[in-house]
């Protein structure tokens, strides 16, 4: 069967109200822009918080110029609407003035997967707001490498030989493959540091097929100035040799702490929510994730099913709220506030410069002498 491509391209081109959600007119404009396109087999316009996600199927492959241009033009059209309504931060993720072949590196987040549709092809598209791509590391590890989460790794013959993880170093722009379970401990030293190392692709060792892909843009590194945390997306194929839908959702039942939240400068729990609950307003958060389930049918997107709109995730939400309550009591102190080099807002250089003449040098020899005299 012919390969097709599933592309998820997302951007924040204006918030309603502040950075909390997307105005319905923007979603309408995005649908209008994709509707007429002959390039697409099908599309769905998703959203989480202040981000629009263009979920598209087509035959152009990954990094297809026409598809990226269509997405760019769609976000530009949405920006016009955002400007007209004076929405907040209109066009904030469109870093370049004009499209130049590929949206990677221009602002929008991208996750794309080329696949040959199986007889039945369930996929989940996870969309997160107020966090960064490394937020997927822990759940992807649990889905594809942790038998306490995914019993399929133990009892499904099509999963039992494990998966290959491709991990990207966001600073040095290099990637490396780990064949699991053998290289598990080697991999964890990297992906346990999600601000720098991100799981980008996962492949089945049984079939060699692509199993998952995440967006790995870091706007703050690309733009050289504060733009916002990168509000990542992730595609996961499910069932028949991949994690069952329930195994792919299970990691989110225990909300883990991610970087992002208010001013992209805090740790907070990643709360799994329905689309209707995906408007983060408490201290601009806490960070949210929605899960949109689709069955692919000759490239048609049958769905979405709003996968976290299940009362079975109520306790995860309650736990996330408890964690949020606790972390908020720490106010501007770490570990609620991010370490100095990861904050997206800081007054440090200016304050330090202003106070520099008031800092006195400590003389270690004097201190040692004082300590010795005190004995
Ligand atoms: C975090 C986020 C918001 C903003 C905050 C301040 O990713 O989008 O928490 O950082 O609302 O926004 P500005 O600087 O636009 O006033
Ligand atoms: Mg925003
Ligand atoms: Mg956002």
XYZ file of C-alpha atoms and ligand atoms in Angstrom:
393
model
C 0.000 0.000 0.000
C 1.015 3.552 -0.727
C 2.641 5.580 2.032
C 0.853 8.613 3.342
C 1.925 11.342 5.720
C 0.355 12.545 8.908
C 1.518 16.084 9.696
C 0.754 18.064 12.811
C 1.896 21.673 12.576
C 1.065 24.025 15.414
C 1.482 27.641 16.315
C 0.262 30.311 18.693
C -0.813 33.229 16.532
C -2.844 35.109 19.122
C -4.432 34.394 22.486
C -7.975 34.882 23.759
C -7.920 36.079 26.602
C -4.208 36.770 27.236
C -2.433 33.450 26.565
C -5.326 31.226 27.672
C -7.164 30.006 24.562
C -7.852 30.388 20.836
C -10.718 32.563 19.611
C -13.341 30.588 17.609
C -12.904 32.933 14.608
C -9.270 31.814 14.311
C -10.287 28.163 14.290
C -12.906 28.978 11.668
C -10.328 30.781 9.533
C -7.922 27.818 9.810
C -10.664 25.413 8.665
C -11.574 27.718 5.800
C -7.936 27.884 4.701
C -7.423 24.086 4.740
C -10.852 23.216 3.350
C -10.141 24.279 -0.212
C -6.729 22.627 -0.462
C -6.245 19.910 -3.069
C -3.039 18.828 -1.348
C -4.777 17.317 1.656
C -6.584 14.028 1.961
C -8.170 15.224 5.202
C -7.587 17.631 8.069
C -8.731 18.507 11.572
C -8.083 21.821 13.293
C -7.274 21.083 16.935
C -6.396 23.425 19.762
C -5.063 23.460 23.295
C -4.628 26.611 25.352
C -3.519 29.394 22.990
C -2.207 27.017 20.303
C -3.786 25.957 17.010
C -2.788 22.514 15.713
C -3.288 21.733 12.021
C -3.684 17.974 11.810
C -3.352 16.963 8.143
C -3.049 13.842 6.016
C -1.506 13.958 2.533
C 0.834 12.182 0.113
C 3.611 14.767 0.050
C 5.931 13.131 2.634
C 7.618 14.802 5.615
C 8.977 18.325 5.148
C 6.786 18.756 2.052
C 7.183 22.339 0.910
C 3.572 22.724 -0.271
C 2.153 21.414 3.012
C 4.439 23.630 5.072
C 3.511 26.606 2.903
C -0.182 25.826 3.299
C 0.297 25.730 7.085
C 2.293 28.947 7.067
C -0.325 30.704 4.935
C -3.054 29.387 7.248
C -1.292 30.810 10.297
C -0.740 34.104 8.476
C -4.474 34.247 7.663
C -5.308 33.480 11.317
C -2.874 36.211 12.385
C -4.841 38.702 10.290
C -8.006 37.753 12.195
C -6.113 37.952 15.503
C -4.891 41.434 14.591
C -8.372 42.540 13.576
C -9.737 41.425 16.982
C -6.628 42.790 18.736
C -6.091 39.370 20.285
C -3.084 38.950 22.494
C 0.317 38.341 20.882
C -1.031 38.203 17.315
C 1.434 36.291 15.125
C 3.725 35.534 18.072
C 5.089 32.245 16.696
C 5.653 33.427 13.117
C 9.261 34.440 13.460
C 10.099 35.055 9.820
C 8.440 37.665 7.653
C 8.108 35.367 4.666
C 7.921 31.632 4.092
C 11.129 30.050 2.790
C 10.507 26.407 1.983
C 9.984 24.771 5.365
C 8.357 25.887 8.607
C 10.986 24.095 10.720
C 13.021 26.780 12.377
C 10.530 29.512 11.526
C 8.450 29.194 14.680
C 5.621 26.663 14.250
C 6.076 23.250 15.924
C 6.116 20.214 13.625
C 5.584 16.472 14.120
C 5.292 14.401 10.935
C 5.103 10.693 10.283
C 5.141 8.789 6.974
C 3.296 5.516 7.281
C 1.697 2.689 5.401
C -1.745 2.366 6.883
C -2.336 -0.957 8.618
C -5.689 -2.765 8.158
C -6.804 -0.585 11.065
C -4.728 2.402 12.116
C -5.550 4.018 15.471
C -3.398 7.063 16.293
C -3.337 9.516 19.174
C -2.282 13.099 18.727
C -1.210 14.687 21.971
C -1.228 18.488 22.132
C 0.271 20.319 25.109
C 0.253 23.945 26.174
C 2.481 25.876 28.611
C 5.362 23.445 28.425
C 8.242 22.258 26.200
C 9.041 19.232 23.963
C 10.923 17.374 26.719
C 7.559 17.030 28.484
C 6.974 13.917 26.302
C 10.138 12.135 27.495
C 8.653 10.577 30.606
C 5.322 9.486 29.073
C 7.045 8.114 25.929
C 9.482 6.197 28.098
C 6.572 4.730 30.047
C 4.538 3.873 26.917
C 7.372 2.218 24.999
C 9.855 1.022 27.632
C 8.212 0.505 31.027
C 6.516 -2.858 31.577
C 4.821 -1.489 34.705
C 2.934 0.866 32.365
C 2.751 -1.213 29.181
C 2.039 -4.853 29.828
C 2.225 -5.380 26.051
C 6.025 -5.223 26.326
C 5.812 -8.375 28.401
C 2.948 -10.334 26.842
C 2.479 -9.128 23.231
C 4.876 -11.069 20.937
C 4.862 -8.082 18.519
C 6.184 -5.737 21.231
C 8.389 -8.067 23.203
C 11.674 -7.275 21.406
C 11.260 -3.595 22.282
C 11.660 -0.256 20.521
C 14.369 2.049 19.244
C 14.356 5.572 20.669
C 15.911 8.460 18.761
C 17.011 11.181 21.161
C 17.901 14.693 20.071
C 20.363 16.968 21.856
C 18.661 20.351 21.537
C 21.800 22.318 22.302
C 24.401 20.556 20.131
C 21.838 19.574 17.433
C 22.904 15.916 17.346
C 20.860 12.765 17.680
C 21.505 9.233 18.882
C 19.634 5.899 18.764
C 19.057 3.628 21.752
C 17.862 0.065 21.278
C 15.651 -0.835 24.224
C 15.517 -2.608 26.597
C 19.310 -3.203 26.374
C 20.310 0.458 26.331
C 17.709 1.602 28.837
C 20.080 2.820 31.516
C 22.265 4.611 28.982
C 19.205 6.381 27.572
C 17.817 7.459 30.933
C 20.908 9.487 31.806
C 19.970 11.674 28.830
C 16.178 11.783 28.675
C 15.877 12.336 32.424
C 17.152 15.841 31.523
C 14.236 16.899 29.303
C 15.311 20.540 28.952
C 18.188 19.387 26.764
C 17.498 15.864 25.443
C 14.203 15.040 23.723
C 12.784 11.814 22.389
C 12.126 12.636 18.724
C 11.256 9.333 17.021
C 10.454 5.824 18.214
C 10.584 2.736 15.946
C 9.341 -0.824 16.442
C 12.167 -3.367 16.526
C 9.758 -6.064 15.334
C 8.726 -4.324 12.113
C 11.041 -1.298 11.807
C 7.910 0.855 11.572
C 7.676 4.353 12.949
C 5.762 4.271 16.251
C 5.885 7.828 17.597
C 7.170 11.264 16.691
C 7.344 14.478 18.689
C 7.960 18.121 17.845
C 11.344 19.272 19.013
C 11.514 22.944 18.182
C 12.760 25.218 20.906
C 11.500 28.648 20.035
C 13.482 30.292 22.765
C 16.736 28.914 21.306
C 15.716 29.695 17.743
C 14.560 33.213 18.209
C 17.403 34.370 20.425
C 14.834 36.230 22.469
C 11.831 35.228 24.529
C 8.941 33.926 22.421
C 7.363 31.314 24.630
C 7.820 27.702 25.648
C 7.337 25.472 22.669
C 4.000 23.895 23.482
C 4.819 20.546 21.890
C 2.810 17.978 19.947
C 3.320 14.236 19.659
C 1.881 11.479 17.443
C 1.621 7.912 18.763
C 0.442 4.887 16.728
C -1.546 2.414 18.776
C -2.544 -1.263 18.997
C -1.291 -4.397 17.164
C 2.403 -4.174 18.039
C 2.254 -0.627 19.396
C 0.958 0.418 22.819
C -2.782 -0.084 23.258
C -4.724 3.181 23.433
C -5.014 2.690 27.193
C -1.273 2.029 27.514
C -0.531 5.236 25.601
C -2.837 7.259 27.880
C -1.851 5.624 31.169
C 1.353 7.675 31.813
C -0.817 10.795 32.079
C -2.773 9.307 35.005
C 0.131 10.397 37.210
C 0.760 14.055 36.326
C 4.506 14.612 36.084
C 6.226 17.929 36.619
C 7.245 19.800 33.495
C 8.909 23.127 32.743
C 6.710 25.951 31.495
C 3.597 27.332 33.181
C 3.600 31.035 34.082
C 6.031 33.027 31.929
C 7.632 29.766 30.801
C 9.619 29.935 34.020
C 8.078 27.429 36.417
C 7.731 23.738 37.087
C 4.178 22.487 37.230
C 2.162 19.295 36.803
C 1.025 18.325 33.286
C -2.765 18.030 33.646
C -4.573 15.691 31.201
C -7.805 17.371 30.103
C -10.676 17.242 27.641
C -10.717 19.814 24.836
C -13.370 21.749 26.768
C -11.041 21.937 29.775
C -7.994 23.001 27.803
C -8.044 26.677 28.803
C -5.266 27.161 31.338
C -6.165 30.116 33.566
C -4.739 29.368 37.014
C -1.428 31.231 37.113
C -1.647 30.766 33.309
C -1.772 27.010 33.836
C -1.099 24.490 35.090
C 0.278 23.016 31.841
C -2.307 21.009 29.870
C -2.328 18.006 27.563
C -5.220 16.850 25.378
C -5.315 13.528 23.543
C -7.158 13.380 20.208
C -7.773 9.857 18.934
C -8.317 9.117 15.228
C -8.779 6.018 13.134
C -7.087 6.575 9.779
C -9.128 5.305 6.852
C -7.358 5.683 3.521
C -5.922 8.894 4.958
C -9.269 10.139 6.226
C -9.199 11.197 9.865
C -12.101 9.391 11.515
C -12.542 11.274 14.790
C -11.445 12.888 16.945
C -12.277 11.091 20.109
C -11.500 13.377 23.063
C -9.536 10.793 25.027
C -9.036 12.534 28.371
C -12.764 13.381 28.617
C -13.095 10.316 30.802
C -13.974 10.473 34.514
C -11.180 7.927 35.015
C -8.788 10.898 34.604
C -10.611 13.008 37.237
C -8.197 11.877 39.925
C -5.213 12.764 37.763
C -6.700 16.248 37.436
C -7.315 16.413 41.205
C -3.730 15.310 41.826
C -2.435 17.916 39.388
C -4.425 20.544 41.304
C -2.946 19.390 44.604
C 0.560 19.521 43.169
C -0.204 22.965 41.745
C -1.450 24.166 45.170
C 1.725 22.967 46.823
C 4.113 24.350 44.211
C 2.356 27.723 44.260
C 3.134 28.056 47.989
C 6.822 28.235 47.007
C 6.161 31.411 45.009
C 9.340 32.729 43.414
C 11.579 30.021 44.898
C 13.097 27.041 43.105
C 12.138 24.295 42.420
C 8.792 25.932 41.544
C 10.660 28.679 39.725
C 13.007 27.244 37.076
C 16.788 27.407 37.513
C 18.335 30.672 36.361
C 19.430 29.467 32.931
C 16.009 28.059 32.007
C 13.760 30.971 32.839
C 12.294 32.767 29.869
C 11.918 36.015 31.725
C 14.573 37.452 33.955
C 15.569 40.725 35.477
C 18.837 39.207 36.702
C 21.369 40.930 34.380
C 19.865 44.348 35.027
C 19.546 43.892 38.812
C 23.029 42.386 39.059
C 24.540 45.216 37.070
C 22.791 47.798 39.240
C 24.009 46.155 42.466
C 27.460 45.113 41.290
C 29.325 47.769 43.296
C 27.634 46.491 46.472
C 28.976 42.966 46.124
C 32.128 42.490 48.261
C 34.721 39.838 47.531
C 35.099 37.109 50.047
C 38.706 36.403 51.003
C 38.977 32.666 51.644
C 42.234 33.003 53.587
C 40.622 35.437 56.009
C 37.714 33.058 56.501
C 40.054 30.162 57.199
C 42.003 32.267 59.690
C 38.775 33.275 61.429
C 37.646 29.664 61.589
C 41.021 28.574 62.998
C 40.932 31.362 65.637
C 37.468 30.304 66.680
C 38.578 26.757 67.473
C 3.706 31.020 29.212
C 2.762 32.027 28.765
C 2.240 33.023 29.722
C 2.954 34.366 29.547
C 2.487 35.401 30.589
C 3.110 36.766 30.392
O 4.107 30.191 28.165
O 2.395 32.084 27.602
O 2.336 32.575 31.049
O 4.340 34.176 29.654
O 1.079 35.552 30.496
O 2.885 37.151 29.087
P 3.351 38.545 28.485
O 4.838 38.632 28.654
O 2.913 38.435 27.060
O 2.636 39.615 29.259
Mg 0.474 32.921 23.607
Mg 0.746 28.100 24.051
